[in-house]
Short mmCIF file of N, CA and C in Angstrom, two decimals:
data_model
loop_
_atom_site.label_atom_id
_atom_site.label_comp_id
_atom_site.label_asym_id
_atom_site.label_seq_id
_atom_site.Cartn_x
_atom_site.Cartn_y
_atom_site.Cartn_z
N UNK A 1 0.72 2.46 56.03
CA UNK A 1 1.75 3.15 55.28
C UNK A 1 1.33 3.20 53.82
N UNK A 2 1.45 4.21 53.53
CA UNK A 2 1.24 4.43 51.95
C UNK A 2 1.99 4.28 50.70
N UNK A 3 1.77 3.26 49.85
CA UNK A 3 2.76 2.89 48.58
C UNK A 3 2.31 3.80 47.54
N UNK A 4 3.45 4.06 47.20
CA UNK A 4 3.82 4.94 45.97
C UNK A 4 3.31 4.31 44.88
N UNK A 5 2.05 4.68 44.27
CA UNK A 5 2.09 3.76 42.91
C UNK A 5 2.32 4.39 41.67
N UNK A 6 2.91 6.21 41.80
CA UNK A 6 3.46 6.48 40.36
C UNK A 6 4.78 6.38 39.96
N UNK A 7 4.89 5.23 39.20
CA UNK A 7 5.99 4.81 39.07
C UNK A 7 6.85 5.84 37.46
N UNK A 8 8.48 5.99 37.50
CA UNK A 8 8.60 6.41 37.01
C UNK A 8 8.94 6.07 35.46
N UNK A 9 8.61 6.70 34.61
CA UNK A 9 8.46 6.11 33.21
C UNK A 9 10.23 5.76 32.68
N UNK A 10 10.34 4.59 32.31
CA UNK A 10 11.76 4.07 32.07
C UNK A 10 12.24 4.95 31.01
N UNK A 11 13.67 5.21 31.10
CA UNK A 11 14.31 5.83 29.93
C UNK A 11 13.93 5.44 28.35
N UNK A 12 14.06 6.16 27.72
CA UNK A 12 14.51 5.85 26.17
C UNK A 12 15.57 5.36 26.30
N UNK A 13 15.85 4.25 25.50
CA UNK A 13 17.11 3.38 25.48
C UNK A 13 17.68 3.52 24.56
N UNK A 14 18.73 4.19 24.08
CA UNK A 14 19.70 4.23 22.87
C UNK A 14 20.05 2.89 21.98
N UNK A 15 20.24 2.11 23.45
CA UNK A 15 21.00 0.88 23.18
C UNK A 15 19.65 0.00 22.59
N UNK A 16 18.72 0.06 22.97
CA UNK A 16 17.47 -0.41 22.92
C UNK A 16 17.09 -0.12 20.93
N UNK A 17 17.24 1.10 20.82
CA UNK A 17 17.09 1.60 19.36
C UNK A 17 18.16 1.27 18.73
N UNK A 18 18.73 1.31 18.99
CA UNK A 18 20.39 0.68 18.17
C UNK A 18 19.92 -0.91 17.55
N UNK A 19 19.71 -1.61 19.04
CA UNK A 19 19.73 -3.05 18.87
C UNK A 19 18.51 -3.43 17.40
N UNK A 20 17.14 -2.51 18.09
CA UNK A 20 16.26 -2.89 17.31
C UNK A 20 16.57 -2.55 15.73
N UNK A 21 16.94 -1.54 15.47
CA UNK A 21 17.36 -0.93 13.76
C UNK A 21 18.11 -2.04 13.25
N UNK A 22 19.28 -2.43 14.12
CA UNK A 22 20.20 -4.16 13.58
C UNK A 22 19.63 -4.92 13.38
N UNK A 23 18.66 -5.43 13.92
CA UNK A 23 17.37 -6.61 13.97
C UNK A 23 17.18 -6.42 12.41
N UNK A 24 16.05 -5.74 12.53
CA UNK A 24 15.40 -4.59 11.36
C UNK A 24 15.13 -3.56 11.50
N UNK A 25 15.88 -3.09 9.89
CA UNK A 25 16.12 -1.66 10.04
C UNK A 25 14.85 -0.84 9.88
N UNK A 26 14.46 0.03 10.56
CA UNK A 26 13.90 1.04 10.37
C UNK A 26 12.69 0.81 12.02
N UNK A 27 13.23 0.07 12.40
CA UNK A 27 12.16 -0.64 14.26
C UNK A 27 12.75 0.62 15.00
N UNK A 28 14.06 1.04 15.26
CA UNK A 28 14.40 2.13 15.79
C UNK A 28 14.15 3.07 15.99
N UNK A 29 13.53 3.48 14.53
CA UNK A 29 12.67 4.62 14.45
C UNK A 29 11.38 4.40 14.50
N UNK A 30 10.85 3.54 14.51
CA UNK A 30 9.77 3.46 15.28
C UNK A 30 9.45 3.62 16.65
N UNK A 31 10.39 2.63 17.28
CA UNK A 31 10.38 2.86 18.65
C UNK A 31 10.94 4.57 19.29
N UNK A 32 11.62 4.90 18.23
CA UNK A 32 11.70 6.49 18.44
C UNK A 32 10.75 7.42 18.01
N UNK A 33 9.60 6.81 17.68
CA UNK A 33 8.45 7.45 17.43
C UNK A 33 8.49 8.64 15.94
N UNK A 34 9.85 8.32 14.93
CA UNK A 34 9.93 8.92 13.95
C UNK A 34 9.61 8.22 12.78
N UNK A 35 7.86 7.72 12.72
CA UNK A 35 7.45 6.83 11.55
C UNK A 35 7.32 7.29 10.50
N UNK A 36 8.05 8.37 9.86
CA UNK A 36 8.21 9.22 8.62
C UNK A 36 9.45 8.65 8.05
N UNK A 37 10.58 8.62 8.83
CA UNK A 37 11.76 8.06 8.39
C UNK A 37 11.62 6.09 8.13
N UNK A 38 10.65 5.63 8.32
CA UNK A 38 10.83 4.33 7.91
C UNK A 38 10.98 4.16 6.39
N UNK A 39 9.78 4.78 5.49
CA UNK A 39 9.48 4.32 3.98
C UNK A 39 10.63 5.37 3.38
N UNK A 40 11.52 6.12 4.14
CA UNK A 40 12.66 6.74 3.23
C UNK A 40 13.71 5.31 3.48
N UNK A 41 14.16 5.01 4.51
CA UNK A 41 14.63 3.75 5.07
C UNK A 41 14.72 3.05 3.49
N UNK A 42 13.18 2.55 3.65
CA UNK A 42 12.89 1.42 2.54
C UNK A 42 13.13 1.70 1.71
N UNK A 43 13.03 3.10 1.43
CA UNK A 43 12.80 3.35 -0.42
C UNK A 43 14.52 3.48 -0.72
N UNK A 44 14.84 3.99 0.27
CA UNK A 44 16.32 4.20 -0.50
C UNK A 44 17.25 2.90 -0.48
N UNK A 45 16.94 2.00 0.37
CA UNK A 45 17.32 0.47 0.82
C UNK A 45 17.04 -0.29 -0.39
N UNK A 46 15.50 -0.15 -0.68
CA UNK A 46 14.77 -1.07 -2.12
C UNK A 46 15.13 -0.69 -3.33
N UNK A 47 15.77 0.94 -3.52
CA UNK A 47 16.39 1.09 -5.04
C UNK A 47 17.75 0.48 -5.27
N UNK A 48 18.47 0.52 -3.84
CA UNK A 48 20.16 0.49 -4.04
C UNK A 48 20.09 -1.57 -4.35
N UNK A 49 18.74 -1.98 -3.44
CA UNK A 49 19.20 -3.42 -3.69
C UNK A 49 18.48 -3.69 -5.34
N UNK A 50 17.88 -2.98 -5.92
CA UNK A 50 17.68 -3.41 -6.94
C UNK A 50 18.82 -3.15 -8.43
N UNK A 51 19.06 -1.24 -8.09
CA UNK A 51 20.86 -1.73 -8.26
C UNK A 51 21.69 -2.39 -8.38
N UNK A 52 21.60 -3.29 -7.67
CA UNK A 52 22.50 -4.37 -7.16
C UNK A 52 22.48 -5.42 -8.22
N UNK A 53 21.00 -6.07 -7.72
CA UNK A 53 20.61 -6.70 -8.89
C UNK A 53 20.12 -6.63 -10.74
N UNK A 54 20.58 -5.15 -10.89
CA UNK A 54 20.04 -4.94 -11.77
C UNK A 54 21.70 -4.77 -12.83
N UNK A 55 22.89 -4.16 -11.96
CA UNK A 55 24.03 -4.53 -12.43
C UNK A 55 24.79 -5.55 -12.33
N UNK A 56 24.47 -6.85 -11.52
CA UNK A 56 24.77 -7.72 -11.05
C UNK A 56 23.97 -8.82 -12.75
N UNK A 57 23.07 -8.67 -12.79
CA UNK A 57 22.92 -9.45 -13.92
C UNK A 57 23.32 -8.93 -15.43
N UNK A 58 23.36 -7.42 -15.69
CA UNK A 58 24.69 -6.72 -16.31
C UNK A 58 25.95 -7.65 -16.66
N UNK A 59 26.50 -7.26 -15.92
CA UNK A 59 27.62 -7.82 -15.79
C UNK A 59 27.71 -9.14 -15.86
N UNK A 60 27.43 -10.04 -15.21
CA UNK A 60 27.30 -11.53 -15.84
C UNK A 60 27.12 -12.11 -17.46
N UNK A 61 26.29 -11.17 -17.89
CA UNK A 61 26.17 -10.54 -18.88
C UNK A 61 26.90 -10.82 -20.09
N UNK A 62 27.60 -9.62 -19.45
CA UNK A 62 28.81 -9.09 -20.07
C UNK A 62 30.27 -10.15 -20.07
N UNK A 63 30.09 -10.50 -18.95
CA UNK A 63 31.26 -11.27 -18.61
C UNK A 63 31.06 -12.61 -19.23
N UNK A 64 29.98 -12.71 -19.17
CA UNK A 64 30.04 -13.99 -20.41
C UNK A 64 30.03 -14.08 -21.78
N UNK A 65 29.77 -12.74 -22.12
CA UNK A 65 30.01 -12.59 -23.61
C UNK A 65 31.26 -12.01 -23.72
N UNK A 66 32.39 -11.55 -23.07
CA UNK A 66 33.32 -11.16 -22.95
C UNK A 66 34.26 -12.63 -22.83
N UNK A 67 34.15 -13.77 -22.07
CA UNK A 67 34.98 -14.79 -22.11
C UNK A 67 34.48 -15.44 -23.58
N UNK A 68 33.54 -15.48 -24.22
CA UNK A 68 33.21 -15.87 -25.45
C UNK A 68 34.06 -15.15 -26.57
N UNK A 69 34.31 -13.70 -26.35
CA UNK A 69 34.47 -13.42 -27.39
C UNK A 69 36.05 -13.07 -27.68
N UNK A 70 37.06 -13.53 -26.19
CA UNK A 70 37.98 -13.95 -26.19
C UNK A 70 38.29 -14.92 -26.39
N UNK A 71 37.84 -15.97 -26.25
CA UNK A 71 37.72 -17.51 -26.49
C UNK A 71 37.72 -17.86 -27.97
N UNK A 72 36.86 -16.99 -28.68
CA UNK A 72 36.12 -17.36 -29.73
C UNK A 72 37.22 -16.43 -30.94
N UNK A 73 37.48 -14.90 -30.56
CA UNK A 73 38.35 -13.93 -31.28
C UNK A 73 37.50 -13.13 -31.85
N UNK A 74 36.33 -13.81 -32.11
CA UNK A 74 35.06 -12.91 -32.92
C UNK A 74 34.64 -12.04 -31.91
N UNK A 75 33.50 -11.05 -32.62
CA UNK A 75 32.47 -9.98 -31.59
C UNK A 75 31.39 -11.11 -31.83
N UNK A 76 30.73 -10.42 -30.34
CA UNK A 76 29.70 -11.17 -29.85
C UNK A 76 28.33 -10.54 -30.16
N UNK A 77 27.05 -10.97 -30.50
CA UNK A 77 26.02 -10.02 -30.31
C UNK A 77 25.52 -10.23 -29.42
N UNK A 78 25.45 -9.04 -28.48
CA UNK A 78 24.61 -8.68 -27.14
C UNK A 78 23.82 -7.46 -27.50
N UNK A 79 22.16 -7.59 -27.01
CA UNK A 79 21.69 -7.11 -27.19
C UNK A 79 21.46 -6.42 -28.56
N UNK A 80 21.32 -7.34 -29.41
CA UNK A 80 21.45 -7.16 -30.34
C UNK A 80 22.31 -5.78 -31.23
N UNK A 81 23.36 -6.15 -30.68
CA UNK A 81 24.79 -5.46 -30.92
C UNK A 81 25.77 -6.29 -31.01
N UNK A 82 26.82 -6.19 -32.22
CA UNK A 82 28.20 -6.80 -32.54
C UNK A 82 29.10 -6.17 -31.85
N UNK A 83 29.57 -6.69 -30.70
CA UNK A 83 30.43 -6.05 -29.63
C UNK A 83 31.94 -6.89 -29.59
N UNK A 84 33.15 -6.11 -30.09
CA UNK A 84 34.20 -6.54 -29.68
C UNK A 84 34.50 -7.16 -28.31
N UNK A 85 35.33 -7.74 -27.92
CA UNK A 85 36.19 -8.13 -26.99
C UNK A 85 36.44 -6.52 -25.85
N UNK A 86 37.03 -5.75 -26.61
CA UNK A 86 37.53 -5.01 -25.58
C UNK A 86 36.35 -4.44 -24.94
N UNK A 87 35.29 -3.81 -25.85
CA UNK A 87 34.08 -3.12 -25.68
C UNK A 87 33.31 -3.94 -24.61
N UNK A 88 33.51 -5.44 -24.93
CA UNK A 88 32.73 -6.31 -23.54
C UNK A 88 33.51 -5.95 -22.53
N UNK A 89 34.59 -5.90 -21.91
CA UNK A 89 35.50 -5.58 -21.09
C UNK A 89 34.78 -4.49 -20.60
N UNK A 90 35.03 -3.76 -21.30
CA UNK A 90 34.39 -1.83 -21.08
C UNK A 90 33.18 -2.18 -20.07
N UNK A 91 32.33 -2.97 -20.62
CA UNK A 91 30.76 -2.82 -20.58
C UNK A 91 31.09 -4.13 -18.74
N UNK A 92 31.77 -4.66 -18.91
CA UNK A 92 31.55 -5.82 -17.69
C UNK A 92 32.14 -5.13 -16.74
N UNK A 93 33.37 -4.06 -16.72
CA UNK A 93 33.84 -3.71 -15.37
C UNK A 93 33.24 -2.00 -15.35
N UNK A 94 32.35 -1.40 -15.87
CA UNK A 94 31.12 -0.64 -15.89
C UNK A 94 30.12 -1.40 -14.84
N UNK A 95 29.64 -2.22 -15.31
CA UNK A 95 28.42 -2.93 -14.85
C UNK A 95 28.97 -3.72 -13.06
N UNK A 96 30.44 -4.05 -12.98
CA UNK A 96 30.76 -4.62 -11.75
C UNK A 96 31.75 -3.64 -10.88
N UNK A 97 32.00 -2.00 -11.35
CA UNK A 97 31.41 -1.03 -10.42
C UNK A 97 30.73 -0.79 -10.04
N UNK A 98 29.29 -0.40 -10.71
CA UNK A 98 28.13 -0.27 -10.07
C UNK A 98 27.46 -0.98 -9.16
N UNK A 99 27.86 -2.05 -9.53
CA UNK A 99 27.08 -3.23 -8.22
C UNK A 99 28.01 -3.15 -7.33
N UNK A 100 29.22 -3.01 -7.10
CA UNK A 100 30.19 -2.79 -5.44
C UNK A 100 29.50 -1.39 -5.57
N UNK A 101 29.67 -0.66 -6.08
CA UNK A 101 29.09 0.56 -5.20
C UNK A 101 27.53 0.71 -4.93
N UNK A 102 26.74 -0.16 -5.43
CA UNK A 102 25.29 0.00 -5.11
C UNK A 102 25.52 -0.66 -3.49
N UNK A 103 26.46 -2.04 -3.55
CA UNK A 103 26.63 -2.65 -2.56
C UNK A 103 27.02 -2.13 -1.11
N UNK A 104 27.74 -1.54 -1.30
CA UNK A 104 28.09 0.11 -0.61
C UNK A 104 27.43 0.98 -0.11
N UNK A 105 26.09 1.29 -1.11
CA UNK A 105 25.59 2.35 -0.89
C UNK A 105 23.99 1.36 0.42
N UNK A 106 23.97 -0.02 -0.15
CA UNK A 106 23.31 -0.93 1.03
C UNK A 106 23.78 -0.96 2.56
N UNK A 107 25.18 -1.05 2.13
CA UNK A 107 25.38 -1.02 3.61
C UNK A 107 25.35 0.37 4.49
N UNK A 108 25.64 1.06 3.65
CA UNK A 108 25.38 2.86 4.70
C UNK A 108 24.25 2.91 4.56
N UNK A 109 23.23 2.55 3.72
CA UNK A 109 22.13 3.17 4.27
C UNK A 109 21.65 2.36 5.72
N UNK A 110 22.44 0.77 5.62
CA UNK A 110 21.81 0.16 6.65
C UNK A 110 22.42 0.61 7.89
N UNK A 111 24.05 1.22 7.98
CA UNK A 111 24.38 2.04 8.98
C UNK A 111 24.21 3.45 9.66
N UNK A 112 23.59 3.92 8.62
CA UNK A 112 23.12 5.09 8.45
C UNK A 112 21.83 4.88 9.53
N UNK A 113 20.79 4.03 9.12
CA UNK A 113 19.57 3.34 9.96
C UNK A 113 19.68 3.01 11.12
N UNK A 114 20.78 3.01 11.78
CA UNK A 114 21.26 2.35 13.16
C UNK A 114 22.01 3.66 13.30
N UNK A 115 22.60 4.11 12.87
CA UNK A 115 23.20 5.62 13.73
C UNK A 115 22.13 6.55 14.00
N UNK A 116 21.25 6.54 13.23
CA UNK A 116 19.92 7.70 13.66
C UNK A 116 19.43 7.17 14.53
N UNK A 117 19.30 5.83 14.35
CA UNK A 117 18.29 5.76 15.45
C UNK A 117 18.78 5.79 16.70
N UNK A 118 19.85 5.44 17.01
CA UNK A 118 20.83 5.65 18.42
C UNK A 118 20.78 7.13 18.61
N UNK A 119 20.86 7.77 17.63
CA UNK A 119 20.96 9.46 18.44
C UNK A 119 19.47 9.91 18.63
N UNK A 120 18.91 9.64 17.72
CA UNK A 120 17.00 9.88 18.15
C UNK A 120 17.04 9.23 19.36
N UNK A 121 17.39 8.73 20.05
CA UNK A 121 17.01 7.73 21.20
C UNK A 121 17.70 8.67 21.89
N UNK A 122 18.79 9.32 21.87
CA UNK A 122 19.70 9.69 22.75
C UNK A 122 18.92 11.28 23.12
N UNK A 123 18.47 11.81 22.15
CA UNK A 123 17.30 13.11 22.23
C UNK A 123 15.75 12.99 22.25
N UNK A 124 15.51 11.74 22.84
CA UNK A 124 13.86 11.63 22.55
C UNK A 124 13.48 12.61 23.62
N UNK A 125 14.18 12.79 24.77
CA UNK A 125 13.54 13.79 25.54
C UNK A 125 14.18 14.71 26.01
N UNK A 126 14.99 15.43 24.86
CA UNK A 126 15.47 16.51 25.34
C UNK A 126 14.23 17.63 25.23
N UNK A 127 14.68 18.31 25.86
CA UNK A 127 13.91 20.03 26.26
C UNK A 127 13.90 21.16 25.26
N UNK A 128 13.56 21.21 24.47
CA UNK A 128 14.02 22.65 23.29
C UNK A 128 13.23 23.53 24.18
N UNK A 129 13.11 24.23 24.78
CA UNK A 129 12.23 25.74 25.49
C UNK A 129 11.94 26.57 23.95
N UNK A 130 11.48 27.20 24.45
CA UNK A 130 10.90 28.75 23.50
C UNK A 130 11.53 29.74 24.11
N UNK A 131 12.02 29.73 25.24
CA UNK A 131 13.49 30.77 25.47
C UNK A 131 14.43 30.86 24.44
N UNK A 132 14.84 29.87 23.47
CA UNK A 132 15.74 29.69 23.19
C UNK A 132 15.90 30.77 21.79
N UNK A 133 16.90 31.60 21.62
CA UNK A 133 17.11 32.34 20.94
C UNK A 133 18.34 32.66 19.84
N UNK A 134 18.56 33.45 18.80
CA UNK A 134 19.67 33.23 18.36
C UNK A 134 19.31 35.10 17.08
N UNK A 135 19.67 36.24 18.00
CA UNK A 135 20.09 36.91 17.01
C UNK A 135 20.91 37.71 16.56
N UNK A 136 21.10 38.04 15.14
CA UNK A 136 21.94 38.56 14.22
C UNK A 136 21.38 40.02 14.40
N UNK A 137 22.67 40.75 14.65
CA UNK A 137 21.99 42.56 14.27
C UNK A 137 23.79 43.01 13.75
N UNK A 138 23.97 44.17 13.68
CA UNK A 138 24.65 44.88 12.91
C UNK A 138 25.45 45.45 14.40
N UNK A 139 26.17 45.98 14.15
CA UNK A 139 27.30 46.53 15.49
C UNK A 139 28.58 47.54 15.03
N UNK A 140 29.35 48.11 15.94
CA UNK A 140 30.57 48.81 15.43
C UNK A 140 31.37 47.74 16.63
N UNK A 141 32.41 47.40 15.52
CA UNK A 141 33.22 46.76 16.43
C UNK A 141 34.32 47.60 16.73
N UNK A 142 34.83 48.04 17.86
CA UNK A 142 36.15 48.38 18.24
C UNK A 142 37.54 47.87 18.37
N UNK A 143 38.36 48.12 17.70
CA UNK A 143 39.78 47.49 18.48
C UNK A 143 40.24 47.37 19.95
N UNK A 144 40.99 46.14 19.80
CA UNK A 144 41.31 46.30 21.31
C UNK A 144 42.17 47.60 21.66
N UNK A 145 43.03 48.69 20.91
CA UNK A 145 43.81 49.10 21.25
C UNK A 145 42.83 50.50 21.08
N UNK A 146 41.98 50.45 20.72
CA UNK A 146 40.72 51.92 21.21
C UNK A 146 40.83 52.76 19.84
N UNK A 147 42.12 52.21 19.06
CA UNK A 147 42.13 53.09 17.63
C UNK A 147 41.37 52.91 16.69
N UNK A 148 40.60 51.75 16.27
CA UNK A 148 40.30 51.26 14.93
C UNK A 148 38.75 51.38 15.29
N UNK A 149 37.85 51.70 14.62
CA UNK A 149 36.33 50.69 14.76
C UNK A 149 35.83 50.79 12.85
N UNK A 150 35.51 49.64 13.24
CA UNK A 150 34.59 49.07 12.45
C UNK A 150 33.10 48.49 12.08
N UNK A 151 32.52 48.38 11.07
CA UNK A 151 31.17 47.75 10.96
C UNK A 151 31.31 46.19 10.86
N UNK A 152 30.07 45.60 12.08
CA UNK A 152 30.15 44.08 11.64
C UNK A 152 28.67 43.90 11.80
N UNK A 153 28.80 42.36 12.31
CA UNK A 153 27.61 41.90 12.89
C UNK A 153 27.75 41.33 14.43
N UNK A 154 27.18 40.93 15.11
CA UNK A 154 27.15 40.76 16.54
C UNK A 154 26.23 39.11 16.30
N UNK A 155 26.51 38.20 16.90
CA UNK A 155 25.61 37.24 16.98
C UNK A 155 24.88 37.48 18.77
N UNK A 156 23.90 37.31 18.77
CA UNK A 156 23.69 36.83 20.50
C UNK A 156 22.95 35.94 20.50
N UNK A 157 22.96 34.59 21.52
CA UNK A 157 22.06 33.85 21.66
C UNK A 157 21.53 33.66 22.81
N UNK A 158 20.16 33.36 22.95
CA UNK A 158 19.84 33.62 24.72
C UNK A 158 19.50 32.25 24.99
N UNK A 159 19.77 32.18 26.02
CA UNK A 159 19.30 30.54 26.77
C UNK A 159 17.82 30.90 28.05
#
């Protein structure tokens, strides 16, 4: 009796690309064979966390020359600037928006990284044909009631 030895090639796993992008992000797309989208991954991942840190020490900043210069009643020099009280205020909840929203902008990109890669997984082997068609031409459209016509466009698409 004769055994079958072509075995059939296992699915793309959605769940499989999902899991891996959570791990670490940008494995998903690898394993989805889209290694172009990794170093956008990174790059936009590595600016927002430096963001982060870059208004995150801002603000500390600020916020400490701001309890000083309430504390104290005087302006403070930061950065070599005589900065009121309120102006530190200004400058500390400036600086601790930006870091919740850089913080923000970390986490969508890291969800963002796990939703692509679940749908790349979900189309790694779909079929696009060269049948596939889609055109625009010009037409007279008629009313339903046989009185009116008009100029349009017509879409058709062929499968």
């Amino acid at each position: 009796e004769a055994v079958d030895t072509t075995a059939a090639a296992p699915a793309h796993s959605p769940r499989k690309a999902m899991v891996m992008s959570l791990m670490i992000p940008g494995m998903g797309q690898v394993y989805n064979q889209k290694y172009w989208k990794v170093p956008i991954i990174y790059g936009a991942g590595g600016a927002l966390v430096y963001f982060v840190g870059f208004n995150q020490l801002n603000y500390i900043k600020y916020r400490d020359a701001n309890l000083e210069a309430q504390t104290t009643g005087q302006p403070v020099v930061v950065d070599g600037r005589s900065l009121s009280a309120s102006v530190l205020g200004t400058a500390q909840n400036y600086y601790r928006r930006y870091r919740d929203l850089s913080v923000f902008g970390v986490g969508a990109i890291y969800l963002l990284n796990v939703i692509d890669a679940m749908i790349d997984a979900h189309f790694f082997s779909y079929d696009v044909s060269d049948d596939l068609s889609l055109r625009v031409e010009p037409s007279l459209i008629t009313s339903p009631d046989l009185t009116a016509e008009a100029i349009g466009f017509r879409i058709r698409i062929g499968f």
